[in-house]
CSV table of C-alpha atoms in Angstrom, one decimal:
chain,number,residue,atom,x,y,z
A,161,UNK,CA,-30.3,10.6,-16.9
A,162,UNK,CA,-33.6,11.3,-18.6
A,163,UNK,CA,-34.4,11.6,-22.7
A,164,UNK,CA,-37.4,12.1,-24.5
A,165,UNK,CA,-38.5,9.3,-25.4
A,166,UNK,CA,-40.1,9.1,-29.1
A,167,UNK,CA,-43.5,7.5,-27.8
A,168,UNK,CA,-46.9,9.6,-27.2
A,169,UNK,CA,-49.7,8.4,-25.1
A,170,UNK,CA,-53.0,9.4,-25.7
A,171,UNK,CA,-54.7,10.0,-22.3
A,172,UNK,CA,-58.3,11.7,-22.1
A,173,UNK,CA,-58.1,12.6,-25.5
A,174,UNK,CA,-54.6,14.5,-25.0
A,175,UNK,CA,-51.4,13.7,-26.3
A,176,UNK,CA,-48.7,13.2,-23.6
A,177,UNK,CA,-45.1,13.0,-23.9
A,178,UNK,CA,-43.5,10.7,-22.1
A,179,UNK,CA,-39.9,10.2,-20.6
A,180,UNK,CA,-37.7,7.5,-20.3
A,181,UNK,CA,-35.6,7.1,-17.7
A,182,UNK,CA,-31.9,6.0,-19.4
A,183,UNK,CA,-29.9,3.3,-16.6
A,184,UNK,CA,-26.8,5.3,-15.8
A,185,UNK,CA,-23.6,4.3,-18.6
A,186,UNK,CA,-21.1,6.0,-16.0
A,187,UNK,CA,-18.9,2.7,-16.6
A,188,UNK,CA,-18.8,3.3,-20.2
A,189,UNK,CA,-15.9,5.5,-21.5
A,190,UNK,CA,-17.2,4.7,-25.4
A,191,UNK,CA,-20.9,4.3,-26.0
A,192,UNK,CA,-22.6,2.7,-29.4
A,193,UNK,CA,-23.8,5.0,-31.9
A,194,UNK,CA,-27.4,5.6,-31.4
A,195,UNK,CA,-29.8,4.5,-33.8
A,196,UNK,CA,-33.1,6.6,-34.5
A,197,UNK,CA,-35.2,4.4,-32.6
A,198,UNK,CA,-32.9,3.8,-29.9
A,199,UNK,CA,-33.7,6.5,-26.9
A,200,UNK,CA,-30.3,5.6,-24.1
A,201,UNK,CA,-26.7,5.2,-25.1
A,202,UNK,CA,-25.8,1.9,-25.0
A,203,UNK,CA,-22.3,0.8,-23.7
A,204,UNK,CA,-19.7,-1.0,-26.7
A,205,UNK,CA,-19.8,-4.7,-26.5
A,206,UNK,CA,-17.2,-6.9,-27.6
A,207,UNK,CA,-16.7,-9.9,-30.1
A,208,UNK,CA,-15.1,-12.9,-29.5
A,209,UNK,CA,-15.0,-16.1,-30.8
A,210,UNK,CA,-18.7,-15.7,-32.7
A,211,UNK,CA,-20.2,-14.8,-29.2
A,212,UNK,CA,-21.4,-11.0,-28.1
A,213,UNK,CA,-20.0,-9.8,-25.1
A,214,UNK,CA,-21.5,-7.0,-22.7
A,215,UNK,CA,-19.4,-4.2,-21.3
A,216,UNK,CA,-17.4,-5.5,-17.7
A,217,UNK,CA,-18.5,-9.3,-18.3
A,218,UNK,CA,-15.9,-11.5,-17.4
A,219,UNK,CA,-15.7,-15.1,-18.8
A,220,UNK,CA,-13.3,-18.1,-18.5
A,221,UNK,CA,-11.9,-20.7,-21.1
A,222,UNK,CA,-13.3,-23.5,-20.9
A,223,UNK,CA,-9.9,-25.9,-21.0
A,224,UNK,CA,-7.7,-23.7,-18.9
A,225,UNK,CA,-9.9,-21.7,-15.9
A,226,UNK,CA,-6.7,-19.6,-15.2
A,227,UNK,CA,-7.3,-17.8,-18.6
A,228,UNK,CA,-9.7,-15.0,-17.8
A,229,UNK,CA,-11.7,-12.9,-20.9
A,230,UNK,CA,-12.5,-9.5,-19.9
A,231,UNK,CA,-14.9,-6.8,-22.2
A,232,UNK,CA,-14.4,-2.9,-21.7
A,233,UNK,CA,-14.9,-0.9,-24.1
A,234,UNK,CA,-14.9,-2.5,-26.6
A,235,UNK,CA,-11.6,-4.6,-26.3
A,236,UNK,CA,-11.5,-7.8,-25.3
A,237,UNK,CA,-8.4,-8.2,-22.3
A,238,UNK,CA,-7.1,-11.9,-21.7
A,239,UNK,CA,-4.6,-12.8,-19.0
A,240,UNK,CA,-3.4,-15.5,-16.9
A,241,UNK,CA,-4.0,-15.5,-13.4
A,242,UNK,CA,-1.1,-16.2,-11.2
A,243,UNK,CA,-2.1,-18.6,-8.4
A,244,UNK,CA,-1.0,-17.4,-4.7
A,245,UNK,CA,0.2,-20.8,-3.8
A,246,UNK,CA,0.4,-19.8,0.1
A,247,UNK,CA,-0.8,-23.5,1.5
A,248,UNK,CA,1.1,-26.7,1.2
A,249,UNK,CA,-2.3,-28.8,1.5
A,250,UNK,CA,-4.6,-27.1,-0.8
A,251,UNK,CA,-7.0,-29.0,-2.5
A,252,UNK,CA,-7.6,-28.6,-5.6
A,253,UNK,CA,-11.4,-29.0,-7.2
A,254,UNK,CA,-11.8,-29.3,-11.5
A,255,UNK,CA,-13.2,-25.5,-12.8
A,256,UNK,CA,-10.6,-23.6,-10.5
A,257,UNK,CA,-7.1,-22.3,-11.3
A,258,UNK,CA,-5.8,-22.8,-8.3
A,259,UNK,CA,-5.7,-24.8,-4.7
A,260,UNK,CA,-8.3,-24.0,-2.5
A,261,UNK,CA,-7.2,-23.1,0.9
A,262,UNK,CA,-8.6,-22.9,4.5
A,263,UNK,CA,-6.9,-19.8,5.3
A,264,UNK,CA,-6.4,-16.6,2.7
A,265,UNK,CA,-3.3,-15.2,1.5
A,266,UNK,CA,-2.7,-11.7,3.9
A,267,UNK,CA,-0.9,-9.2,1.4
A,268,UNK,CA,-1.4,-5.6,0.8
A,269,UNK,CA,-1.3,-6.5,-2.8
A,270,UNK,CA,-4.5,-4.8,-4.3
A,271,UNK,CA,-4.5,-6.8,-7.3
A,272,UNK,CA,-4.9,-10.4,-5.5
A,273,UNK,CA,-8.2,-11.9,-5.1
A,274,UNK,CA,-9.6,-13.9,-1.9
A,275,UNK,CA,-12.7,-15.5,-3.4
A,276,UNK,CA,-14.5,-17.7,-0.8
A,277,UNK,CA,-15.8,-21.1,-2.1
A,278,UNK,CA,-18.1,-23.4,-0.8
A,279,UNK,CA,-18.4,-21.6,2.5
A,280,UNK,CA,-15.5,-23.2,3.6
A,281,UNK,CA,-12.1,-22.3,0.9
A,282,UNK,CA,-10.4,-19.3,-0.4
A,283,UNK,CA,-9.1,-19.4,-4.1
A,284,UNK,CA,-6.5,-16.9,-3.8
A,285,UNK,CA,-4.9,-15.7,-7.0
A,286,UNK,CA,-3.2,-12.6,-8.6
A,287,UNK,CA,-5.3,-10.7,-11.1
A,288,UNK,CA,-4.3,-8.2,-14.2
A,289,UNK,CA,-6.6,-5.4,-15.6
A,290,UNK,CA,-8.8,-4.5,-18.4
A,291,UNK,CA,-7.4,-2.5,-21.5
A,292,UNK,CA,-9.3,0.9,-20.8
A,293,UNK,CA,-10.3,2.6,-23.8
A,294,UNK,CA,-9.1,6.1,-22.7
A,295,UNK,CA,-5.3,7.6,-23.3
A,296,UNK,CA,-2.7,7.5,-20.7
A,297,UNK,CA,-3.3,10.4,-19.2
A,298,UNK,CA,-7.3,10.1,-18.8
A,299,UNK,CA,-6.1,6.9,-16.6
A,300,UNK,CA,-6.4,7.0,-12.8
A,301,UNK,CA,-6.0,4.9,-9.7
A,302,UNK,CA,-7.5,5.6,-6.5
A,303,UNK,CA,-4.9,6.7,-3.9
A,304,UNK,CA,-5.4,7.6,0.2
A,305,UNK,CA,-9.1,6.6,-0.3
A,306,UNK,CA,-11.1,3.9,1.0
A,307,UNK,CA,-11.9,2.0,-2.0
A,308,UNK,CA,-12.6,-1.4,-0.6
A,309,UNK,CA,-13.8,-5.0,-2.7
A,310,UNK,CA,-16.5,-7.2,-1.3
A,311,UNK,CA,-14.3,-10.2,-0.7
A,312,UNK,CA,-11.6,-8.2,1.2
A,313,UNK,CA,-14.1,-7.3,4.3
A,314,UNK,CA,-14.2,-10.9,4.9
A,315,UNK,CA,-10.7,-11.1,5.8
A,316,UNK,CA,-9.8,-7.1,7.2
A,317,UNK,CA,-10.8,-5.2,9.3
A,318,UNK,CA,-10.6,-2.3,7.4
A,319,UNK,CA,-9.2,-1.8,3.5
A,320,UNK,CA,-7.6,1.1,2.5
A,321,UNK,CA,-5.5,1.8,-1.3
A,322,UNK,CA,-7.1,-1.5,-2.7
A,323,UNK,CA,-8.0,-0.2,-5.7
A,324,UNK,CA,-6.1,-3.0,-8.3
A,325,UNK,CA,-6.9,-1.2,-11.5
A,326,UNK,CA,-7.1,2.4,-13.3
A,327,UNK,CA,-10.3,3.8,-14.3
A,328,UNK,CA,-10.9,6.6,-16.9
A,329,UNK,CA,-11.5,10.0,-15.6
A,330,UNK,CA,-14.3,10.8,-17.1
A,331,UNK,CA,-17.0,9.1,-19.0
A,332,UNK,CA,-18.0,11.7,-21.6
A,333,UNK,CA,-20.4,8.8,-23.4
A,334,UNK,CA,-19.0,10.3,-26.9
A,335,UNK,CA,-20.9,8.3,-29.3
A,336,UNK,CA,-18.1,6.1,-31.3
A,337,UNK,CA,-18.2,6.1,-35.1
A,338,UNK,CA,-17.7,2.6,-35.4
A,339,UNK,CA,-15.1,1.6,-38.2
A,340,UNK,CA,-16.8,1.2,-41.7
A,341,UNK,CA,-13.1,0.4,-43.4
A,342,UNK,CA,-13.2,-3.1,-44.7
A,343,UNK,CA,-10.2,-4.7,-46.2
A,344,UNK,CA,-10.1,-6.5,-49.4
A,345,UNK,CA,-10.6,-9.8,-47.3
A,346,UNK,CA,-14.1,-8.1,-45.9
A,347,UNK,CA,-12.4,-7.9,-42.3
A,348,UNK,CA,-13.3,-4.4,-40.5
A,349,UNK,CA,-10.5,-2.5,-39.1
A,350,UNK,CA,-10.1,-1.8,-35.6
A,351,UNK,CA,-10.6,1.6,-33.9
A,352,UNK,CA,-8.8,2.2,-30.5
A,353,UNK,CA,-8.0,5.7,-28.5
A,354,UNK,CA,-9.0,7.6,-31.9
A,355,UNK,CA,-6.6,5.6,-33.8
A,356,UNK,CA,-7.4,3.2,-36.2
A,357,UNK,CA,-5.8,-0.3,-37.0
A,358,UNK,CA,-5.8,-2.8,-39.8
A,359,UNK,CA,-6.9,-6.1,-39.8
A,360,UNK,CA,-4.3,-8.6,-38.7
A,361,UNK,CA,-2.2,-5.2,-36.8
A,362,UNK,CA,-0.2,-6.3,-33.6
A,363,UNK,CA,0.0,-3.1,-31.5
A,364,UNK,CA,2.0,-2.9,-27.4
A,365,UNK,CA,0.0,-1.1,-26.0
A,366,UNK,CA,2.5,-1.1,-22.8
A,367,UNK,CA,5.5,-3.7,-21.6
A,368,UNK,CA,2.9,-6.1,-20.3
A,369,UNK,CA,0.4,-5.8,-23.0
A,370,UNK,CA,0.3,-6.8,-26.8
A,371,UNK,CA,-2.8,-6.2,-28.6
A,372,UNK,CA,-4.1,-7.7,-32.0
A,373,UNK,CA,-6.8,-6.6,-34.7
A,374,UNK,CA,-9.2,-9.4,-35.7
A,375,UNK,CA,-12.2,-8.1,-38.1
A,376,UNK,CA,-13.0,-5.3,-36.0
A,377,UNK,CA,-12.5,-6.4,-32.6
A,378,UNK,CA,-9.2,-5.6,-30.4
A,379,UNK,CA,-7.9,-8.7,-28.5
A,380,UNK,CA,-4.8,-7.8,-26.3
A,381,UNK,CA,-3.1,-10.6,-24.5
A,382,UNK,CA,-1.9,-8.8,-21.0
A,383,UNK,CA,0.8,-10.7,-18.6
A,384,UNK,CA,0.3,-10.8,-15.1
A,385,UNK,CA,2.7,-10.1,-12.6
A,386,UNK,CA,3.8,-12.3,-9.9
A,387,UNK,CA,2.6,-10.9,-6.1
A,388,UNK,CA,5.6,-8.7,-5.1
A,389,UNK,CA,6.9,-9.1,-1.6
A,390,UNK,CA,7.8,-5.3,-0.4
A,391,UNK,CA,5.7,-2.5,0.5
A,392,UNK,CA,4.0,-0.4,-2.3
A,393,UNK,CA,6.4,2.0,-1.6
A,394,UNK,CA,9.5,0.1,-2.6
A,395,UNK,CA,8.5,-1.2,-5.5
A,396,UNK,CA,9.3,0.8,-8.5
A,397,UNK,CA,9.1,0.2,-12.3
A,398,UNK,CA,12.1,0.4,-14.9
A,399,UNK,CA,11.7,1.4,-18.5
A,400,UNK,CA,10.0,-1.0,-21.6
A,401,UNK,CA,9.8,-3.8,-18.5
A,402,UNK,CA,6.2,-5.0,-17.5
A,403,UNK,CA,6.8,-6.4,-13.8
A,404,UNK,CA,8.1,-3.9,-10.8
A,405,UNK,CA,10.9,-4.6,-8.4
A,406,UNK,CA,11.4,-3.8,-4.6
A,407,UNK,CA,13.8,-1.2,-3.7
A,408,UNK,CA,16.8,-2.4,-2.2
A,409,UNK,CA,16.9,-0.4,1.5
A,410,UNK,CA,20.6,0.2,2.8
A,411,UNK,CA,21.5,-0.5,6.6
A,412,UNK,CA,24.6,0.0,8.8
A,413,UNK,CA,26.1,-2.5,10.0
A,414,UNK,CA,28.7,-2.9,12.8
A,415,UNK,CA,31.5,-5.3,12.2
A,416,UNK,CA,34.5,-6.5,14.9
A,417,UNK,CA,37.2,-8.0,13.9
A,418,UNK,CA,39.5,-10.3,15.6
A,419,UNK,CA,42.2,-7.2,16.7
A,420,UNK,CA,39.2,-5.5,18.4
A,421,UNK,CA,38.9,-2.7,15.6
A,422,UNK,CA,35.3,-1.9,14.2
A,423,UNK,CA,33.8,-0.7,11.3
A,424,UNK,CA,30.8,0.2,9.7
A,425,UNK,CA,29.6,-1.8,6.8
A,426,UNK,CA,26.4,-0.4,4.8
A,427,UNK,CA,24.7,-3.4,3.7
A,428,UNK,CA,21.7,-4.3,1.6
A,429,UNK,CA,18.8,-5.4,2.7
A,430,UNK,CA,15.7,-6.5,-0.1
């Protein structure tokens, strides 16, 4: 993307206009306003804790690693991540949620993470995902498509429908008119998917996620569901419940009984 850039050179006695060439803000669904002397949008950074946070930047607590901070859009996304657990003699190093193993954990699980340590571990663990800034409906996830992370080609061969978490559609970059109500505290109020909310406003955004309004910023609090053993196919979600379950999968089943008579039993498999 190119703008004009509000900056003449004199060369030879001749004005010259010159452009600016804006970095590409395709991961940005919400953009800052522009200023006047501010030529490229500039994604919406996030506020937490007294420290300014850039769009995407992921950041850990300092007492408990297994509490991950995301930013996107604006919104500030915590969660817990759920350790794999898959070896017995994992050892387990201060900074790290959980036990570093020799081997991976094998799942088709998108949303669980390999990360190699050391050159020699894999701190395997169960993610969640940002709070996106778009509705419902502007929300995707990539299907039949090869959509592969970096970590993952270290343990497959190939990686196909490993895409963990939804993206927006489309970035349209619309410039947000950031909140200028203040409550009779001074707190701002927070503004989310054209809504607006209070200070101190608890809003569920979904059965997994509960968000809050402090001065301004939106800090939702998203639980993390435990690594589901079933195909993608069987699993399926019931309403107002945050975590899937696997389809139960009926098979026949001949029985004999002492007299010699048979019959067939359907029974359930998990």
């Amino acid at each position: 993307m190119e703008r004009v850039k509000d900056l003449n050179e004199l060369y030879n006695g001749q004005v010259e206009c010159v452009l600016e060439k804006c970095e590409r803000s395709g991961k940005c669904f919400l953009v800052q306003q522009s200023s006047t002397n501010v030529c490229c949008p500039e994604c919406l950074t996030c506020s937490h804790m007294g420290t300014e946070h850039q769009n995407d930047e992921v950041w850990y607590d300092r007492v408990d690693p297994c509490n991950q901070y995301t930013c996107k859009d604006g919104v500030v996304t915590n969660w817990r991540n759920k350790c794999t657990n898959h070896c017995q003699k994992g050892v387990q190093i201060p900074g790290y949620c959980c036990r570093l193993c020799v081997l991976p954990y094998i799942t088709s699980d998108p949303c669980v993470r390999c990360d190699l340590v050391m050159n020699q571990y894999y701190h395997c663990y169960r993610t969640a995902c940002p709070v996106l800034g778009c509705a419902a409906d502007q929300q995707f996830r990539s299907i039949n498509k090869l959509v592969c992370f970096i970590h993952l080609h270290q343990i497959r061969t190939y990686c196909n429908d490993c895409k963990c978490c939804a993206e927006c559609v489309s970035y349209p970059q619309k410039a947000l008119s950031l909140s200028t109500s203040v409550t009779r505290k001074g707190f701002l109020s927070c503004s989310f998917q054209k809504q607006e909310f209070p200070q101190g406003k608890t809003v569920v955004i979904d059965p997994c996620t509960k968000c809050h309004c402090s001065n301004g910023t939106l800090l939702c609090r998203r639980f993390t569901c435990p690594s589901k053993h079933c195909d993608a196919a069987r699993l399926f979600y019931r309403k107002d419940v945050c975590c899937g379950f696997c389809s139960i999968t009926p098979r026949n089943c001949k029985v004999v009984f002492a007299n010699g008579t048979r019959t067939v039993m359907e029974v359930m498999f998990i």
